[in-house]
Amino acid sequence: MSLAPITIEPMQPRYNRPVSQLLAQAFQAKFHRRLHLSGNVLAKGLETLLDYAPAGPFAPRSVALQQGEVIGSIGMKYKSAADQLVRGKRLPPLPAVFPLLRRRGMVRLLAGLATLEHYPEAGECYITDLAVHPAHHSKGVGRQLLGWAGEVVAADPGLDRLSLHVAASNPRARQLYERLFFQTSARQNRQLLYLVLGERAWEYMVLIQKGGQIEQ
């Protein structure tokens, strides 16, 4: 019996809950030693963040769907995304996220994400996160989402590369990126990230793509 096809669609508000659950599973798998949060609490906090800062034209998010179920998600941002966030053009009032600060684990996560924040340069499309449902690991979902990101770069004459950070303790993810021709551009040791999330060593990986062609 053939499997149902997987489709990639732009993020919509109705996907906030399942995407937040995917991200919660991914964050717990990576940072459980520091967060000490239940999956439900973490997912609810992430859903609040998705409601607070929805996907936009310079910070797009897409989801992988199979039979209407969200099985994967990828977030990206271009250079001007950070500027738009600072100006606050598309964000609801800040007090909406204040309840998250009542839990130490959420404060740790927010501090870690802020420390790992990357501001893209001109031409750079930065992958902020990539998450796949555990039941769909090793089925090509992550590769398909990364392929979609590559299509975004190819379609925009102002973009010429994809980039991301991967924890050095996650060789499986790094090997996937290397198979797709990402190359490590820098290795970083971040003491603050170790204190809040338990991960000190990170690799910044880049894939150069010009005119729809990957440069190796």
PDB file of C-alpha atoms in Angstrom:
ATOM      1  CA  MET A   1       0.000   0.000   0.000  1.00  0.00           C
ATOM      2  CA  SER A   2       1.441   3.376  -1.042  1.00  0.00           C
ATOM      3  CA  LEU A   3       1.810   6.127   1.520  1.00  0.00           C
ATOM      4  CA  ALA A   4      -0.275   9.267   1.291  1.00  0.00           C
ATOM      5  CA  PRO A   5       1.638  12.131  -0.379  1.00  0.00           C
ATOM      6  CA  ILE A   6       3.283  14.854   1.671  1.00  0.00           C
ATOM      7  CA  THR A   7       2.535  18.442   0.712  1.00  0.00           C
ATOM      8  CA  ILE A   8       4.173  21.697   1.819  1.00  0.00           C
ATOM      9  CA  GLU A   9       1.887  24.624   2.586  1.00  0.00           C
ATOM     10  CA  PRO A  10       2.362  28.126   4.034  1.00  0.00           C
ATOM     11  CA  MET A  11       1.732  28.503   7.749  1.00  0.00           C
ATOM     12  CA  GLN A  12      -1.783  29.465   8.781  1.00  0.00           C
ATOM     13  CA  PRO A  13      -3.134  30.343  12.251  1.00  0.00           C
ATOM     14  CA  ARG A  14      -5.030  27.047  12.439  1.00  0.00           C
ATOM     15  CA  TYR A  15      -1.686  25.235  12.407  1.00  0.00           C
ATOM     16  CA  ASN A  16      -0.335  27.077  15.458  1.00  0.00           C
ATOM     17  CA  ARG A  17      -1.320  24.352  17.904  1.00  0.00           C
ATOM     18  CA  PRO A  18       0.092  21.318  16.047  1.00  0.00           C
ATOM     19  CA  VAL A  19       3.248  23.243  15.108  1.00  0.00           C
ATOM     20  CA  SER A  20       3.764  24.281  18.728  1.00  0.00           C
ATOM     21  CA  GLN A  21       3.444  20.612  19.715  1.00  0.00           C
ATOM     22  CA  LEU A  22       6.061  19.649  17.124  1.00  0.00           C
ATOM     23  CA  LEU A  23       8.447  22.324  18.367  1.00  0.00           C
ATOM     24  CA  ALA A  24       7.850  21.300  21.983  1.00  0.00           C
ATOM     25  CA  GLN A  25       8.819  17.713  21.137  1.00  0.00           C
ATOM     26  CA  ALA A  26      11.961  18.924  19.367  1.00  0.00           C
ATOM     27  CA  PHE A  27      13.000  21.282  22.167  1.00  0.00           C
ATOM     28  CA  GLN A  28      12.370  18.684  24.855  1.00  0.00           C
ATOM     29  CA  ALA A  29      14.494  16.153  22.989  1.00  0.00           C
ATOM     30  CA  LYS A  30      17.382  18.645  22.797  1.00  0.00           C
ATOM     31  CA  PHE A  31      17.119  20.614  26.035  1.00  0.00           C
ATOM     32  CA  HIS A  32      15.187  18.458  28.528  1.00  0.00           C
ATOM     33  CA  ARG A  33      18.042  18.561  31.057  1.00  0.00           C
ATOM     34  CA  ARG A  34      17.518  22.289  31.553  1.00  0.00           C
ATOM     35  CA  LEU A  35      13.863  23.032  30.806  1.00  0.00           C
ATOM     36  CA  HIS A  36      12.090  20.725  33.286  1.00  0.00           C
ATOM     37  CA  LEU A  37       8.739  21.406  31.623  1.00  0.00           C
ATOM     38  CA  SER A  38       5.969  18.997  30.685  1.00  0.00           C
ATOM     39  CA  GLY A  39       5.241  18.665  26.995  1.00  0.00           C
ATOM     40  CA  ASN A  40       1.813  20.251  27.396  1.00  0.00           C
ATOM     41  CA  VAL A  41       3.140  23.301  29.242  1.00  0.00           C
ATOM     42  CA  LEU A  42       5.945  23.810  26.755  1.00  0.00           C
ATOM     43  CA  ALA A  43       3.589  23.416  23.779  1.00  0.00           C
ATOM     44  CA  LYS A  44       1.146  25.917  25.248  1.00  0.00           C
ATOM     45  CA  GLY A  45       3.919  28.450  25.773  1.00  0.00           C
ATOM     46  CA  LEU A  46       5.168  28.009  22.213  1.00  0.00           C
ATOM     47  CA  GLU A  47       1.632  28.367  20.886  1.00  0.00           C
ATOM     48  CA  THR A  48       1.426  31.708  22.689  1.00  0.00           C
ATOM     49  CA  LEU A  49       4.637  32.789  20.964  1.00  0.00           C
ATOM     50  CA  LEU A  50       3.293  31.734  17.557  1.00  0.00           C
ATOM     51  CA  ASP A  51       0.120  33.739  18.228  1.00  0.00           C
ATOM     52  CA  TYR A  52       2.238  36.686  19.341  1.00  0.00           C
ATOM     53  CA  ALA A  53       4.610  36.682  16.353  1.00  0.00           C
ATOM     54  CA  PRO A  54       2.840  35.099  13.369  1.00  0.00           C
ATOM     55  CA  ALA A  55       4.633  34.216  10.161  1.00  0.00           C
ATOM     56  CA  GLY A  56       5.084  37.138   7.793  1.00  0.00           C
ATOM     57  CA  PRO A  57       6.520  37.940   4.370  1.00  0.00           C
ATOM     58  CA  PHE A  58      10.096  38.192   5.676  1.00  0.00           C
ATOM     59  CA  ALA A  59       9.784  35.480   8.326  1.00  0.00           C
ATOM     60  CA  PRO A  60       7.830  32.735   6.557  1.00  0.00           C
ATOM     61  CA  ARG A  61       6.953  29.384   8.059  1.00  0.00           C
ATOM     62  CA  SER A  62       5.658  26.368   6.208  1.00  0.00           C
ATOM     63  CA  VAL A  63       4.276  23.023   7.278  1.00  0.00           C
ATOM     64  CA  ALA A  64       4.479  19.513   5.878  1.00  0.00           C
ATOM     65  CA  LEU A  65       1.053  17.879   5.720  1.00  0.00           C
ATOM     66  CA  GLN A  66       0.029  14.279   5.233  1.00  0.00           C
ATOM     67  CA  GLN A  67      -3.697  13.581   5.022  1.00  0.00           C
ATOM     68  CA  GLY A  68      -4.339  16.963   6.640  1.00  0.00           C
ATOM     69  CA  GLU A  69      -2.056  16.258   9.625  1.00  0.00           C
ATOM     70  CA  VAL A  70       0.921  18.500  10.385  1.00  0.00           C
ATOM     71  CA  ILE A  71       3.981  16.241  10.439  1.00  0.00           C
ATOM     72  CA  GLY A  72       6.735  18.823  10.000  1.00  0.00           C
ATOM     73  CA  SER A  73       7.499  22.526  10.093  1.00  0.00           C
ATOM     74  CA  ILE A  74      10.256  24.877   8.988  1.00  0.00           C
ATOM     75  CA  GLY A  75      10.751  28.529   9.928  1.00  0.00           C
ATOM     76  CA  MET A  76      12.953  31.006   8.105  1.00  0.00           C
ATOM     77  CA  LYS A  77      13.748  34.704   8.063  1.00  0.00           C
ATOM     78  CA  TYR A  78      15.363  37.183   5.716  1.00  0.00           C
ATOM     79  CA  LYS A  79      17.375  40.265   6.563  1.00  0.00           C
ATOM     80  CA  SER A  80      14.487  42.679   7.094  1.00  0.00           C
ATOM     81  CA  ALA A  81      12.536  40.371   9.423  1.00  0.00           C
ATOM     82  CA  ALA A  82      14.364  41.588  12.548  1.00  0.00           C
ATOM     83  CA  ASP A  83      13.692  45.210  11.598  1.00  0.00           C
ATOM     84  CA  GLN A  84       9.987  44.531  11.279  1.00  0.00           C
ATOM     85  CA  LEU A  85       9.901  42.860  14.685  1.00  0.00           C
ATOM     86  CA  VAL A  86      11.627  45.845  16.280  1.00  0.00           C
ATOM     87  CA  ARG A  87       9.169  48.251  14.718  1.00  0.00           C
ATOM     88  CA  GLY A  88       6.310  46.135  16.052  1.00  0.00           C
ATOM     89  CA  LYS A  89       4.190  46.491  12.936  1.00  0.00           C
ATOM     90  CA  ARG A  90       2.570  43.087  13.177  1.00  0.00           C
ATOM     91  CA  LEU A  91       2.702  42.122  16.838  1.00  0.00           C
ATOM     92  CA  PRO A  92      -0.075  42.219  19.439  1.00  0.00           C
ATOM     93  CA  PRO A  93       0.600  43.915  22.795  1.00  0.00           C
ATOM     94  CA  LEU A  94       3.665  42.594  24.646  1.00  0.00           C
ATOM     95  CA  PRO A  95       1.699  41.632  27.829  1.00  0.00           C
ATOM     96  CA  ALA A  96       0.342  38.673  25.867  1.00  0.00           C
ATOM     97  CA  VAL A  97       3.586  36.797  26.591  1.00  0.00           C
ATOM     98  CA  PHE A  98       4.059  37.882  30.213  1.00  0.00           C
ATOM     99  CA  PRO A  99       2.446  34.706  31.645  1.00  0.00           C
ATOM    100  CA  LEU A 100       5.270  32.674  30.092  1.00  0.00           C
ATOM    101  CA  LEU A 101       7.712  34.317  32.487  1.00  0.00           C
ATOM    102  CA  ARG A 102       6.090  32.624  35.477  1.00  0.00           C
ATOM    103  CA  ARG A 103       7.836  29.336  34.694  1.00  0.00           C
ATOM    104  CA  ARG A 104      11.587  29.032  35.022  1.00  0.00           C
ATOM    105  CA  GLY A 105      11.798  26.533  32.153  1.00  0.00           C
ATOM    106  CA  MET A 106      10.116  28.939  29.748  1.00  0.00           C
ATOM    107  CA  VAL A 107      12.416  31.749  30.865  1.00  0.00           C
ATOM    108  CA  ARG A 108      15.393  29.463  30.160  1.00  0.00           C
ATOM    109  CA  LEU A 109      14.052  28.611  26.709  1.00  0.00           C
ATOM    110  CA  LEU A 110      13.364  32.247  25.829  1.00  0.00           C
ATOM    111  CA  ALA A 111      16.823  33.252  27.049  1.00  0.00           C
ATOM    112  CA  GLY A 112      18.415  30.464  25.025  1.00  0.00           C
ATOM    113  CA  LEU A 113      16.524  31.350  21.857  1.00  0.00           C
ATOM    114  CA  ALA A 114      17.446  35.004  22.303  1.00  0.00           C
ATOM    115  CA  THR A 115      21.120  34.076  22.741  1.00  0.00           C
ATOM    116  CA  LEU A 116      21.035  31.922  19.611  1.00  0.00           C
ATOM    117  CA  GLU A 117      19.222  34.655  17.665  1.00  0.00           C
ATOM    118  CA  HIS A 118      20.823  35.249  14.290  1.00  0.00           C
ATOM    119  CA  TYR A 119      20.317  38.369  12.189  1.00  0.00           C
ATOM    120  CA  PRO A 120      20.612  37.479   8.494  1.00  0.00           C
ATOM    121  CA  GLU A 121      22.906  39.431   6.223  1.00  0.00           C
ATOM    122  CA  ALA A 122      21.889  40.611   2.767  1.00  0.00           C
ATOM    123  CA  GLY A 123      21.215  37.606   0.552  1.00  0.00           C
ATOM    124  CA  GLU A 124      20.940  35.196   3.472  1.00  0.00           C
ATOM    125  CA  CYS A 125      17.884  33.090   4.233  1.00  0.00           C
ATOM    126  CA  TYR A 126      18.298  31.750   7.770  1.00  0.00           C
ATOM    127  CA  ILE A 127      16.475  28.614   8.930  1.00  0.00           C
ATOM    128  CA  THR A 128      15.289  29.365  12.457  1.00  0.00           C
ATOM    129  CA  ASP A 129      13.975  25.883  13.192  1.00  0.00           C
ATOM    130  CA  LEU A 130      13.147  22.562  11.579  1.00  0.00           C
ATOM    131  CA  ALA A 131      10.949  20.018  13.335  1.00  0.00           C
ATOM    132  CA  VAL A 132       9.516  16.667  12.224  1.00  0.00           C
ATOM    133  CA  HIS A 133       7.054  14.512  14.146  1.00  0.00           C
ATOM    134  CA  PRO A 134       8.915  11.576  15.780  1.00  0.00           C
ATOM    135  CA  ALA A 135       6.681   9.063  13.978  1.00  0.00           C
ATOM    136  CA  HIS A 136       7.897  10.462  10.647  1.00  0.00           C
ATOM    137  CA  HIS A 137      11.640  10.601  11.299  1.00  0.00           C
ATOM    138  CA  SER A 138      13.865   9.085   8.582  1.00  0.00           C
ATOM    139  CA  LYS A 139      11.090   9.311   5.993  1.00  0.00           C
ATOM    140  CA  GLY A 140      12.407  12.260   4.017  1.00  0.00           C
ATOM    141  CA  VAL A 141      10.179  14.912   5.591  1.00  0.00           C
ATOM    142  CA  GLY A 142      13.083  17.070   6.778  1.00  0.00           C
ATOM    143  CA  ARG A 143      14.763  16.764   3.396  1.00  0.00           C
ATOM    144  CA  GLN A 144      11.534  17.841   1.676  1.00  0.00           C
ATOM    145  CA  LEU A 145      11.183  20.880   3.924  1.00  0.00           C
ATOM    146  CA  LEU A 146      14.794  21.868   3.282  1.00  0.00           C
ATOM    147  CA  GLY A 147      14.171  21.430  -0.439  1.00  0.00           C
ATOM    148  CA  TRP A 148      11.253  23.831  -0.165  1.00  0.00           C
ATOM    149  CA  ALA A 149      13.544  26.346   1.555  1.00  0.00           C
ATOM    150  CA  GLY A 150      15.959  25.990  -1.337  1.00  0.00           C
ATOM    151  CA  GLU A 151      13.134  26.776  -3.753  1.00  0.00           C
ATOM    152  CA  VAL A 152      12.386  29.962  -1.818  1.00  0.00           C
ATOM    153  CA  VAL A 153      16.000  31.073  -2.274  1.00  0.00           C
ATOM    154  CA  ALA A 154      16.006  30.119  -5.955  1.00  0.00           C
ATOM    155  CA  ALA A 155      12.826  32.108  -6.595  1.00  0.00           C
ATOM    156  CA  ASP A 156      14.091  35.305  -4.953  1.00  0.00           C
ATOM    157  CA  PRO A 157      16.863  37.160  -6.849  1.00  0.00           C
ATOM    158  CA  GLY A 158      17.812  38.901  -3.601  1.00  0.00           C
ATOM    159  CA  LEU A 159      18.749  35.619  -1.895  1.00  0.00           C
ATOM    160  CA  ASP A 160      21.763  33.462  -2.610  1.00  0.00           C
ATOM    161  CA  ARG A 161      22.223  31.175   0.399  1.00  0.00           C
ATOM    162  CA  LEU A 162      20.599  29.182   3.174  1.00  0.00           C
ATOM    163  CA  SER A 163      22.066  29.051   6.668  1.00  0.00           C
ATOM    164  CA  LEU A 164      21.329  27.468  10.037  1.00  0.00           C
ATOM    165  CA  HIS A 165      22.775  26.532  13.412  1.00  0.00           C
ATOM    166  CA  VAL A 166      23.039  22.934  14.574  1.00  0.00           C
ATOM    167  CA  ALA A 167      24.181  21.678  17.965  1.00  0.00           C
ATOM    168  CA  ALA A 168      27.479  19.793  17.801  1.00  0.00           C
ATOM    169  CA  SER A 169      25.820  17.087  19.924  1.00  0.00           C
ATOM    170  CA  ASN A 170      23.370  16.357  17.072  1.00  0.00           C
ATOM    171  CA  PRO A 171      25.519  14.564  14.461  1.00  0.00           C
ATOM    172  CA  ARG A 172      22.462  13.021  12.790  1.00  0.00           C
ATOM    173  CA  ALA A 173      21.099  16.445  11.855  1.00  0.00           C
ATOM    174  CA  ARG A 174      24.531  17.671  10.791  1.00  0.00           C
ATOM    175  CA  GLN A 175      24.976  14.668   8.508  1.00  0.00           C
ATOM    176  CA  LEU A 176      21.622  15.391   6.863  1.00  0.00           C
ATOM    177  CA  TYR A 177      22.673  18.970   6.171  1.00  0.00           C
ATOM    178  CA  GLU A 178      26.036  17.826   4.826  1.00  0.00           C
ATOM    179  CA  ARG A 179      24.333  15.421   2.425  1.00  0.00           C
ATOM    180  CA  LEU A 180      22.380  18.415   1.132  1.00  0.00           C
ATOM    181  CA  PHE A 181      25.689  20.306   0.618  1.00  0.00           C
ATOM    182  CA  PHE A 182      25.587  22.570   3.671  1.00  0.00           C
ATOM    183  CA  GLN A 183      29.097  23.315   4.866  1.00  0.00           C
ATOM    184  CA  THR A 184      30.254  24.375   8.312  1.00  0.00           C
ATOM    185  CA  SER A 185      31.237  28.031   8.128  1.00  0.00           C
ATOM    186  CA  ALA A 186      32.005  28.577  11.821  1.00  0.00           C
ATOM    187  CA  ARG A 187      32.169  26.660  15.088  1.00  0.00           C
ATOM    188  CA  GLN A 188      30.972  28.524  18.136  1.00  0.00           C
ATOM    189  CA  ASN A 189      31.264  27.891  21.875  1.00  0.00           C
ATOM    190  CA  ARG A 190      28.622  29.737  23.836  1.00  0.00           C
ATOM    191  CA  GLN A 191      28.856  29.522  27.597  1.00  0.00           C
ATOM    192  CA  LEU A 192      25.517  31.246  28.172  1.00  0.00           C
ATOM    193  CA  LEU A 193      23.735  28.717  25.978  1.00  0.00           C
ATOM    194  CA  TYR A 194      25.334  25.945  28.002  1.00  0.00           C
ATOM    195  CA  LEU A 195      24.086  27.504  31.227  1.00  0.00           C
ATOM    196  CA  VAL A 196      20.494  27.942  30.065  1.00  0.00           C
ATOM    197  CA  LEU A 197      20.022  25.046  27.622  1.00  0.00           C
ATOM    198  CA  GLY A 198      22.898  22.648  28.270  1.00  0.00           C
ATOM    199  CA  GLU A 199      24.394  22.992  24.768  1.00  0.00           C
ATOM    200  CA  ARG A 200      27.729  24.802  24.461  1.00  0.00           C
ATOM    201  CA  ALA A 201      29.068  23.879  20.996  1.00  0.00           C
ATOM    202  CA  TRP A 202      27.220  24.968  17.842  1.00  0.00           C
ATOM    203  CA  GLU A 203      28.031  24.866  14.151  1.00  0.00           C
ATOM    204  CA  TYR A 204      26.928  27.573  11.744  1.00  0.00           C
ATOM    205  CA  MET A 205      26.305  25.919   8.373  1.00  0.00           C
ATOM    206  CA  VAL A 206      25.767  27.557   4.996  1.00  0.00           C
ATOM    207  CA  LEU A 207      24.591  26.397   1.580  1.00  0.00           C
ATOM    208  CA  ILE A 208      25.488  28.742  -1.280  1.00  0.00           C
ATOM    209  CA  GLN A 209      22.886  28.735  -4.044  1.00  0.00           C
ATOM    210  CA  LYS A 210      23.095  31.076  -7.029  1.00  0.00           C
ATOM    211  CA  GLY A 211      20.863  31.030 -10.082  1.00  0.00           C
ATOM    212  CA  GLY A 212      19.102  27.960  -8.742  1.00  0.00           C
ATOM    213  CA  GLN A 213      22.414  26.040  -8.651  1.00  0.00           C
ATOM    214  CA  ILE A 214      24.145  24.802  -5.506  1.00  0.00           C
ATOM    215  CA  GLU A 215      27.788  25.783  -5.176  1.00  0.00           C
ATOM    216  CA  GLN A 216      29.857  22.999  -3.634  1.00  0.00           C
TER     217      GLN A 216
END
